[in-house]
PDB file of C-alpha atoms in Angstrom:
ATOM      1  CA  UNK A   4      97.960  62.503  84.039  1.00  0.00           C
ATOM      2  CA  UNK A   5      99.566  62.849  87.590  1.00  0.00           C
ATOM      3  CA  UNK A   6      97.098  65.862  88.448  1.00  0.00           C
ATOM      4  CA  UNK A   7      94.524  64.234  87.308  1.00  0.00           C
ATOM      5  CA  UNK A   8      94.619  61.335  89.233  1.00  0.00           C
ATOM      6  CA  UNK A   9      95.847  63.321  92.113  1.00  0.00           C
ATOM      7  CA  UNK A  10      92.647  65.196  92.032  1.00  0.00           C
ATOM      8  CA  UNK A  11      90.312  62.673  91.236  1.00  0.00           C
ATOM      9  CA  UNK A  12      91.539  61.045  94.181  1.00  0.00           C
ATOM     10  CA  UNK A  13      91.864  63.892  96.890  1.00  0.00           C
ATOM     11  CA  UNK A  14      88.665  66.214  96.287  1.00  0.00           C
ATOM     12  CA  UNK A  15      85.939  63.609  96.796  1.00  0.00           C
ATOM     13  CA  UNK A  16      87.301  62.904 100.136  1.00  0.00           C
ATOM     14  CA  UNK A  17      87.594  66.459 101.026  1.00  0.00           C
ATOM     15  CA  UNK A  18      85.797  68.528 104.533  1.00  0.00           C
ATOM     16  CA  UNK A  19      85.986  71.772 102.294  1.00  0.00           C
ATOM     17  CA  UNK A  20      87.870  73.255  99.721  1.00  0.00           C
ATOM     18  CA  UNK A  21      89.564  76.737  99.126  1.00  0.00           C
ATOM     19  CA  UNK A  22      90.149  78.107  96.312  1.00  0.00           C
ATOM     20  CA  UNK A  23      92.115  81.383  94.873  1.00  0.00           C
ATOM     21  CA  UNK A  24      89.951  82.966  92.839  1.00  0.00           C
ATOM     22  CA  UNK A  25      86.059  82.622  91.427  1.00  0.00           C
ATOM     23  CA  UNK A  26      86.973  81.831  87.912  1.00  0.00           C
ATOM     24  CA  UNK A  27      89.260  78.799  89.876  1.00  0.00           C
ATOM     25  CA  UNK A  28      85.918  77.495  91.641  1.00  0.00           C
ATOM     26  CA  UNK A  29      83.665  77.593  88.560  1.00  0.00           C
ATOM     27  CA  UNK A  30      86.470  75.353  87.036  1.00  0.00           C
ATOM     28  CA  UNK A  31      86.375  73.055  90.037  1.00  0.00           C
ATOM     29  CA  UNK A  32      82.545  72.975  89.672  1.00  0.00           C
ATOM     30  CA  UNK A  33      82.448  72.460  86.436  1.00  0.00           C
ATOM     31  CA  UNK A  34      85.420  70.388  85.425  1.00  0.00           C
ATOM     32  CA  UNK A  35      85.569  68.133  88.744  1.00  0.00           C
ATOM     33  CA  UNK A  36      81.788  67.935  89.640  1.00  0.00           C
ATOM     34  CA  UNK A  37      82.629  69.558  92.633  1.00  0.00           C
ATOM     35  CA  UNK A  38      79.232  71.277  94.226  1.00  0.00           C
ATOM     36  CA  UNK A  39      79.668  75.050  94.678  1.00  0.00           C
ATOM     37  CA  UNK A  40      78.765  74.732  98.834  1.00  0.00           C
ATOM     38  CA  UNK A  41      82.145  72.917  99.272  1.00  0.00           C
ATOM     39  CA  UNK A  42      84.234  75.538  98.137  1.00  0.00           C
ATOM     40  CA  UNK A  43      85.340  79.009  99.979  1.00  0.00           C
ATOM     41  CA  UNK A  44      86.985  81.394  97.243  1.00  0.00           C
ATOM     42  CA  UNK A  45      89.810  83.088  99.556  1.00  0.00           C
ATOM     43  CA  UNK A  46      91.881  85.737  97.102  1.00  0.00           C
ATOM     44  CA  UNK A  47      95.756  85.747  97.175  1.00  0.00           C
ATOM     45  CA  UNK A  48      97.544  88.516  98.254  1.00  0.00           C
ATOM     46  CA  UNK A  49     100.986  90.344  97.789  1.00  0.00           C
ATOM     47  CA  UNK A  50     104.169  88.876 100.186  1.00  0.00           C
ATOM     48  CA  UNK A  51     104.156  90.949 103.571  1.00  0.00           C
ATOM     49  CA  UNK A  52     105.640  94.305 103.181  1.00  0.00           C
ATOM     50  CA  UNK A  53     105.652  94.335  99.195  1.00  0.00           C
ATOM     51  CA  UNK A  54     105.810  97.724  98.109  1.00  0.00           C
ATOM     52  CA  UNK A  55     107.537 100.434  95.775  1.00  0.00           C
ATOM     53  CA  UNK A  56     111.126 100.312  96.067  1.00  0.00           C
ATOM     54  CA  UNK A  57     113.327 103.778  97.413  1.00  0.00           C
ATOM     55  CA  UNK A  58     114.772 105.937  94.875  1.00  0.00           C
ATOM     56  CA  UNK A  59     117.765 104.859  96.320  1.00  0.00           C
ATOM     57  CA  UNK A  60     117.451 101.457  95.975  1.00  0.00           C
ATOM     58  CA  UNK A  61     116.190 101.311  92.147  1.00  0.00           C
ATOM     59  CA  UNK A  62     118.811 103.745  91.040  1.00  0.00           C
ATOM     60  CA  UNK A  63     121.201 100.901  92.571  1.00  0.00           C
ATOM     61  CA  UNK A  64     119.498  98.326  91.745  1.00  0.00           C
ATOM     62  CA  UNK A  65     119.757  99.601  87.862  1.00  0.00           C
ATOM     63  CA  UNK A  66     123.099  99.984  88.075  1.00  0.00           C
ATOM     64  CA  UNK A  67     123.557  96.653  88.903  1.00  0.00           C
ATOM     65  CA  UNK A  68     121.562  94.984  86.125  1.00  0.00           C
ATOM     66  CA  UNK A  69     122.521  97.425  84.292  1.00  0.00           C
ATOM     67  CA  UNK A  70     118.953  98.481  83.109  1.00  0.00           C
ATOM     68  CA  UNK A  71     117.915 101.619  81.223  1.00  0.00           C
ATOM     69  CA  UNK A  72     115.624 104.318  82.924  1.00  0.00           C
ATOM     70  CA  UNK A  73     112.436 102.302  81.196  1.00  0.00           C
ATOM     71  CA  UNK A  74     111.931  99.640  79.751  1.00  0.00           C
ATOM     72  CA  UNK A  75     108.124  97.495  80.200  1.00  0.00           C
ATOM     73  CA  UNK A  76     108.177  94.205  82.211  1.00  0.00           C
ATOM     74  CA  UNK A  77     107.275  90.796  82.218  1.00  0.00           C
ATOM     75  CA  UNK A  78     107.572  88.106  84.726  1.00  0.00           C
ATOM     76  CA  UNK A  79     107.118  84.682  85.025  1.00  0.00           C
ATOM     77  CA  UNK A  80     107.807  81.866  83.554  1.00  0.00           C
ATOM     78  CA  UNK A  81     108.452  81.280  79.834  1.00  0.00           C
ATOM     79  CA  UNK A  82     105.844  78.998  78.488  1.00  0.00           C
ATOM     80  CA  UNK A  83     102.964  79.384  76.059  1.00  0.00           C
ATOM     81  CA  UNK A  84     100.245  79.340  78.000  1.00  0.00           C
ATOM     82  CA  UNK A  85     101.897  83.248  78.890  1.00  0.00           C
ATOM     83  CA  UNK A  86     101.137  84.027  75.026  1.00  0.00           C
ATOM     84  CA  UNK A  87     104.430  85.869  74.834  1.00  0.00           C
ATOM     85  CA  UNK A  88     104.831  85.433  71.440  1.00  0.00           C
ATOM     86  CA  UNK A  89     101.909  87.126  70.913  1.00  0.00           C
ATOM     87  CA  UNK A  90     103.281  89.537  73.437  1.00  0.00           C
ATOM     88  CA  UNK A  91     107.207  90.212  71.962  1.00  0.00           C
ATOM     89  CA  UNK A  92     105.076  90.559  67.868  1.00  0.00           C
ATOM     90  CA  UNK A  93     102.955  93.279  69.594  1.00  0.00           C
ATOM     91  CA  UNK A  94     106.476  94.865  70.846  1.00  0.00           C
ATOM     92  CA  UNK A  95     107.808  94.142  67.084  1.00  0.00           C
ATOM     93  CA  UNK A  96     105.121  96.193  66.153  1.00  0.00           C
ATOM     94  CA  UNK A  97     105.684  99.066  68.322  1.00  0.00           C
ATOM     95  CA  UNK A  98     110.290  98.694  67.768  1.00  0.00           C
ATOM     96  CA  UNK A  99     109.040  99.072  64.035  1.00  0.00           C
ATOM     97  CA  UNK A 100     107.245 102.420  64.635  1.00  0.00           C
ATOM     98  CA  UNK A 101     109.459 103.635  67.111  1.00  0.00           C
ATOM     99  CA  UNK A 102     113.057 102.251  66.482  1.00  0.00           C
ATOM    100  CA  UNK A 103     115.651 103.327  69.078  1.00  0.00           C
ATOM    101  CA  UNK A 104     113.312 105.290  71.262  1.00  0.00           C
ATOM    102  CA  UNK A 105     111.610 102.954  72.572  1.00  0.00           C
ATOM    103  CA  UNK A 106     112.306 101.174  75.912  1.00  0.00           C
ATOM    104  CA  UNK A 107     113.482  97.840  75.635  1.00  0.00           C
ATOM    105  CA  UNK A 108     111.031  95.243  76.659  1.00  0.00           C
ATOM    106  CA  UNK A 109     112.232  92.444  79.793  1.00  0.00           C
ATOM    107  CA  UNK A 110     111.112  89.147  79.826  1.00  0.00           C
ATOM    108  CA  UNK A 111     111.797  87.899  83.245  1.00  0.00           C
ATOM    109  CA  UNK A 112     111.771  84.724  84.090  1.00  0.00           C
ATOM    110  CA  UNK A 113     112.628  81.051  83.835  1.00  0.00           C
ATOM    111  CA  UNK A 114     112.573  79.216  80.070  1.00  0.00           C
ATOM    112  CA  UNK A 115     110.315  76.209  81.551  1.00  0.00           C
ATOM    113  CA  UNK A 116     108.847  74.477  78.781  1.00  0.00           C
ATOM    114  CA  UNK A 117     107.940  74.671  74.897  1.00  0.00           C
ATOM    115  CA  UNK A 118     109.843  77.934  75.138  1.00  0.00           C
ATOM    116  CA  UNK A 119     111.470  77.702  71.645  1.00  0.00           C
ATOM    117  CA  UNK A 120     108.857  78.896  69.644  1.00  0.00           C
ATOM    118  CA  UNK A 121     109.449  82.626  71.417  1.00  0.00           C
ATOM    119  CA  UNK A 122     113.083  82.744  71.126  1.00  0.00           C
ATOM    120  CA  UNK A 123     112.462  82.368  67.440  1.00  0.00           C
ATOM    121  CA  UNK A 124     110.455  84.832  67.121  1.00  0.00           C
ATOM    122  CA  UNK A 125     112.588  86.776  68.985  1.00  0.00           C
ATOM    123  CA  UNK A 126     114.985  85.994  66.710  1.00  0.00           C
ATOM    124  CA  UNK A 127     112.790  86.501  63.365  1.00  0.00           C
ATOM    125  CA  UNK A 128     111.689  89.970  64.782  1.00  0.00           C
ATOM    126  CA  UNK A 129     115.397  90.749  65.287  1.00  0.00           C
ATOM    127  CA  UNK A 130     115.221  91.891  68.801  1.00  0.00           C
ATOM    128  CA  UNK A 131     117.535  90.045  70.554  1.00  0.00           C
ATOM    129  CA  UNK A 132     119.337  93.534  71.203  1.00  0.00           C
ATOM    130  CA  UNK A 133     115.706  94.749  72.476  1.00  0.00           C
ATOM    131  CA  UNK A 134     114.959  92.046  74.908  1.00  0.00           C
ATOM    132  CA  UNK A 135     116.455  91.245  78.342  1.00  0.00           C
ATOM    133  CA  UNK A 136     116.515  87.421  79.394  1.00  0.00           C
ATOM    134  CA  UNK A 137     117.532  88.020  82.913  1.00  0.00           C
ATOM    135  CA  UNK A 138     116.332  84.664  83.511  1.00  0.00           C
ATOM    136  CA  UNK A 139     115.006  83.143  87.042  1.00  0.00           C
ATOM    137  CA  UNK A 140     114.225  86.313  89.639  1.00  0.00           C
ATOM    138  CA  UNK A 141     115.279  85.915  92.836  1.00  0.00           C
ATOM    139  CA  UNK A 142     112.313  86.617  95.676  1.00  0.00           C
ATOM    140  CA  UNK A 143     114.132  89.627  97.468  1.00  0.00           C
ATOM    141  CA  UNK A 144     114.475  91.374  93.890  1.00  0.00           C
ATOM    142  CA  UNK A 145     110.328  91.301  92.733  1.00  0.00           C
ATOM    143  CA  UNK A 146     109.406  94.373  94.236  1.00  0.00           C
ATOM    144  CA  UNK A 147     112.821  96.012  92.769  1.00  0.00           C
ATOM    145  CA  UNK A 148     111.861  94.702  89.028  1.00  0.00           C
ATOM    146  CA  UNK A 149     108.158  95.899  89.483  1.00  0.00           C
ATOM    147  CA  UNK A 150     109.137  99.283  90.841  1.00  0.00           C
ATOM    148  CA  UNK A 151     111.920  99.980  88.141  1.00  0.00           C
ATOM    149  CA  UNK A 152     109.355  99.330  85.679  1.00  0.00           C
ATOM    150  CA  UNK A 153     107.752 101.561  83.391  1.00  0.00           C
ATOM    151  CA  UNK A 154     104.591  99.046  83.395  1.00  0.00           C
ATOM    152  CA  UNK A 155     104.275  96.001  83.854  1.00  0.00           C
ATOM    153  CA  UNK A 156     102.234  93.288  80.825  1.00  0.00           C
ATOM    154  CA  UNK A 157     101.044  90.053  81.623  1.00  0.00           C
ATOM    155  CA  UNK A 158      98.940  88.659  78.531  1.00  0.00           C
ATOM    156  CA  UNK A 159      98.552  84.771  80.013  1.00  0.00           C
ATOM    157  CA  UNK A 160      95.627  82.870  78.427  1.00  0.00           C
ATOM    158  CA  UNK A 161      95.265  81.023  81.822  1.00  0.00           C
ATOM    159  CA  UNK A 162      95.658  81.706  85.444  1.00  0.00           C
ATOM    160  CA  UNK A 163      94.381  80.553  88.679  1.00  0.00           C
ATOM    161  CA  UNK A 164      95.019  83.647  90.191  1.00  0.00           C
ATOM    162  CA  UNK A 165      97.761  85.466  88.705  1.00  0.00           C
ATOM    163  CA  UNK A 166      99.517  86.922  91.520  1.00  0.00           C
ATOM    164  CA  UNK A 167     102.207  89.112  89.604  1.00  0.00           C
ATOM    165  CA  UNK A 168      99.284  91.757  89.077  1.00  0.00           C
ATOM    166  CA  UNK A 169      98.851  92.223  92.285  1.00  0.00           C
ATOM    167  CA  UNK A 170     102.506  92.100  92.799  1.00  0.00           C
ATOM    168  CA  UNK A 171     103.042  94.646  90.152  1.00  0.00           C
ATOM    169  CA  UNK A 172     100.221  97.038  91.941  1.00  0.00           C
ATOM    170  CA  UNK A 173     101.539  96.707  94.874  1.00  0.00           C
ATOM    171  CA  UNK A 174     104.699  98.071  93.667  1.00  0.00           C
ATOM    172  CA  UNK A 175     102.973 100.929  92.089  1.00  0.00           C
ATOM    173  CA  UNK A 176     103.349  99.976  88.460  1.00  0.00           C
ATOM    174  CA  UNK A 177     100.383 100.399  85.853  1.00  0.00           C
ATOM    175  CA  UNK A 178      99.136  96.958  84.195  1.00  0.00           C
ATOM    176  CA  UNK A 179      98.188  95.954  81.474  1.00  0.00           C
ATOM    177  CA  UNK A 180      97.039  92.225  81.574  1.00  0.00           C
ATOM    178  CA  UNK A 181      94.668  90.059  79.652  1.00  0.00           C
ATOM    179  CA  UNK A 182      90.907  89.550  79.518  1.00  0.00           C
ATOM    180  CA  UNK A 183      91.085  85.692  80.462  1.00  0.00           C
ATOM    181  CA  UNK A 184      90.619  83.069  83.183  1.00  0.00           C
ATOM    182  CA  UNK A 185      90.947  84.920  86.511  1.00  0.00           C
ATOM    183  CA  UNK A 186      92.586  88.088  85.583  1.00  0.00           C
ATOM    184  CA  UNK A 187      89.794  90.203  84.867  1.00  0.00           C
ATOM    185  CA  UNK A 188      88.486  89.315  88.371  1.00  0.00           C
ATOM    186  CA  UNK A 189      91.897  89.728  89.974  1.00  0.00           C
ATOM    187  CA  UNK A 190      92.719  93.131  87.811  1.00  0.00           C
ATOM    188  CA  UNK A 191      89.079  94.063  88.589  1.00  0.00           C
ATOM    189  CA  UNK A 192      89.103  98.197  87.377  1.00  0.00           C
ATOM    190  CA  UNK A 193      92.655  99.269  88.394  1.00  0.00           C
ATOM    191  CA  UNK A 194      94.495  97.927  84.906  1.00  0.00           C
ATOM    192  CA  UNK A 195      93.868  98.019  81.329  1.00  0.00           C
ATOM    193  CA  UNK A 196      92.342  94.705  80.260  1.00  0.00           C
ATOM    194  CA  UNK A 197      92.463  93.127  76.936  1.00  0.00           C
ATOM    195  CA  UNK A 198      92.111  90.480  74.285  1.00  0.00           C
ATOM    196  CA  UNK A 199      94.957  88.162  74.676  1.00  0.00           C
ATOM    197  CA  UNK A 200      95.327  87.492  70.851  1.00  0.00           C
ATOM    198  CA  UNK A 201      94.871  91.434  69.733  1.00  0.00           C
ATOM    199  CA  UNK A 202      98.822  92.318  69.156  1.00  0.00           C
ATOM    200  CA  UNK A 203      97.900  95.873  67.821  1.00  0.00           C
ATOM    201  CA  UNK A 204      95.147  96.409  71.226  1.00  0.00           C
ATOM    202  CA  UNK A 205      98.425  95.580  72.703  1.00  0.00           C
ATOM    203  CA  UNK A 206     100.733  97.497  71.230  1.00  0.00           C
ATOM    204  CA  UNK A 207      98.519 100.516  71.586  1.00  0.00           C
ATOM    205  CA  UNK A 208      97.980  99.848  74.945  1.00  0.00           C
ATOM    206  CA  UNK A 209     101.811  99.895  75.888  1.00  0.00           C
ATOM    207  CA  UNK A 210     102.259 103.028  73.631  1.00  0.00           C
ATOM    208  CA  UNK A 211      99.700 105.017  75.319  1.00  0.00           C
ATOM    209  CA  UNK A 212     101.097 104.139  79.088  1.00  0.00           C
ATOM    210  CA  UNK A 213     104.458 104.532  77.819  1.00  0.00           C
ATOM    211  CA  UNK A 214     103.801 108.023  76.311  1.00  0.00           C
ATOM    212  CA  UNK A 215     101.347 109.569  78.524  1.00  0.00           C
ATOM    213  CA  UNK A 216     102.796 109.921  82.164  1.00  0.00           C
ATOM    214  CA  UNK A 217      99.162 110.984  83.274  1.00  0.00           C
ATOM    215  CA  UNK A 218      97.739 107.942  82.379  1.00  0.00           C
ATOM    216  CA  UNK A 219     100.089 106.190  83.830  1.00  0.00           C
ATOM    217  CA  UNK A 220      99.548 107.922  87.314  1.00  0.00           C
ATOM    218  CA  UNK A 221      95.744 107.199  86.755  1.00  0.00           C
ATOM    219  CA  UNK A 222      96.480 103.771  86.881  1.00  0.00           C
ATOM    220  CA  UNK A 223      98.902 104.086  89.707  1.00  0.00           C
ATOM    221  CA  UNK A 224      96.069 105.535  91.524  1.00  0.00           C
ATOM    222  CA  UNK A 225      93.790 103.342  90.520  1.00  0.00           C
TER     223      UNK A 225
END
């Protein structure tokens, strides 16, 4: 109700308007009545001087959180609209096949909101020895998370932007993210895109990266 109004209010009475990505002004457009002329789409980029993390620095940096040599990443918050249950059944999936050789899977982040229904399934899957909760991320440590990473996943069903996938790139870490809102135009053809309610696309997807070093170096590239 408070963005609503807020908008309702503030956009009218605007010169101009930017906006972070295309699929963000065809919302405005469409959802606010806002004519397409008054609105500049001006893309987000990574934080100045993001990049892959020294050998030397990771290798510390895992010692410290005490992570493994891989494991696959998330990050952001913990809410549904970043369809992580979908995300840790695709992972059940893949622990089931697997067992103890596969990497464990990090959600990183901050439990915001409606979070309970994916630490029960956490739970039901009976992962909790599988998953790492490291919980809010400090800024300074991103590009050390997205570097240790084997790859990184980000399956939200709905993003202005979606700045970790760039973040993640920028790092040098393959994505995989999903085929909704803005992150198809943000991903554009340098991660694997897919269905955000397909668990086994998903798991297959992480499989493949995680077994096949060349594709993940494609991606890299890419």
């Amino acid at each position: 109700r408070f963005f609503n109004a807020y908008f309702d209010r503030r956009l009218p009475r605007a010169d101009h308007i930017l906006a972070i990505s295309e699929f963000t002004k065809r919302e405005l457009c469409t959802l606010m009545n806002v004519a397409p002329e008054r609105v500049t789409v001006t893309h987000l980029a990574p934080p100045a001087g993001f990049a892959r993390a020294s050998d030397d620095a990771l290798q510390a940096f895992r010692l410290r959180r005490k992570l493994p040599p891989a494991f696959f990443l998330y990050l952001g918050n913990l809410e549904p609209r970043k369809n992580l249950v979908m995300l840790v059944r695709a992972y059940a999936r893949l622990r089931r096949r697997h067992g103890a050789d596969l990497p464990p899977l990090a959600l990183a982040g901050e439990a915001t909101w409606l979070s309970d229904d994916l630490f029960s399934t956490i739970a039901a899957e009976q992962l909790e020895r599988h998953i790492i909760l490291p919980g809010y991320v400090p800024e300074d440590e991103l590009p050390l998370w997205y570097s240790a990473a084997t790859l990184f996943v980000y399956p939200s069903l709905y993003e202005g932007f979606g700045l970790p996938v760039i973040e993640a790139m920028a790092a040098g870490t393959p994505v995989i993210a999903a085929d909704a809102a803005s992150l198809p135009e943000v991903a554009g053809d340098a991660a694997v895109v897919l269905p955000p309610a397909d668990e086994e696309q998903w798991a297959a997807a992480i499989e493949r990266l995680w077994q096949t070093p060349a594709e993940r170096a494609r991606w890299r590239a890419a």
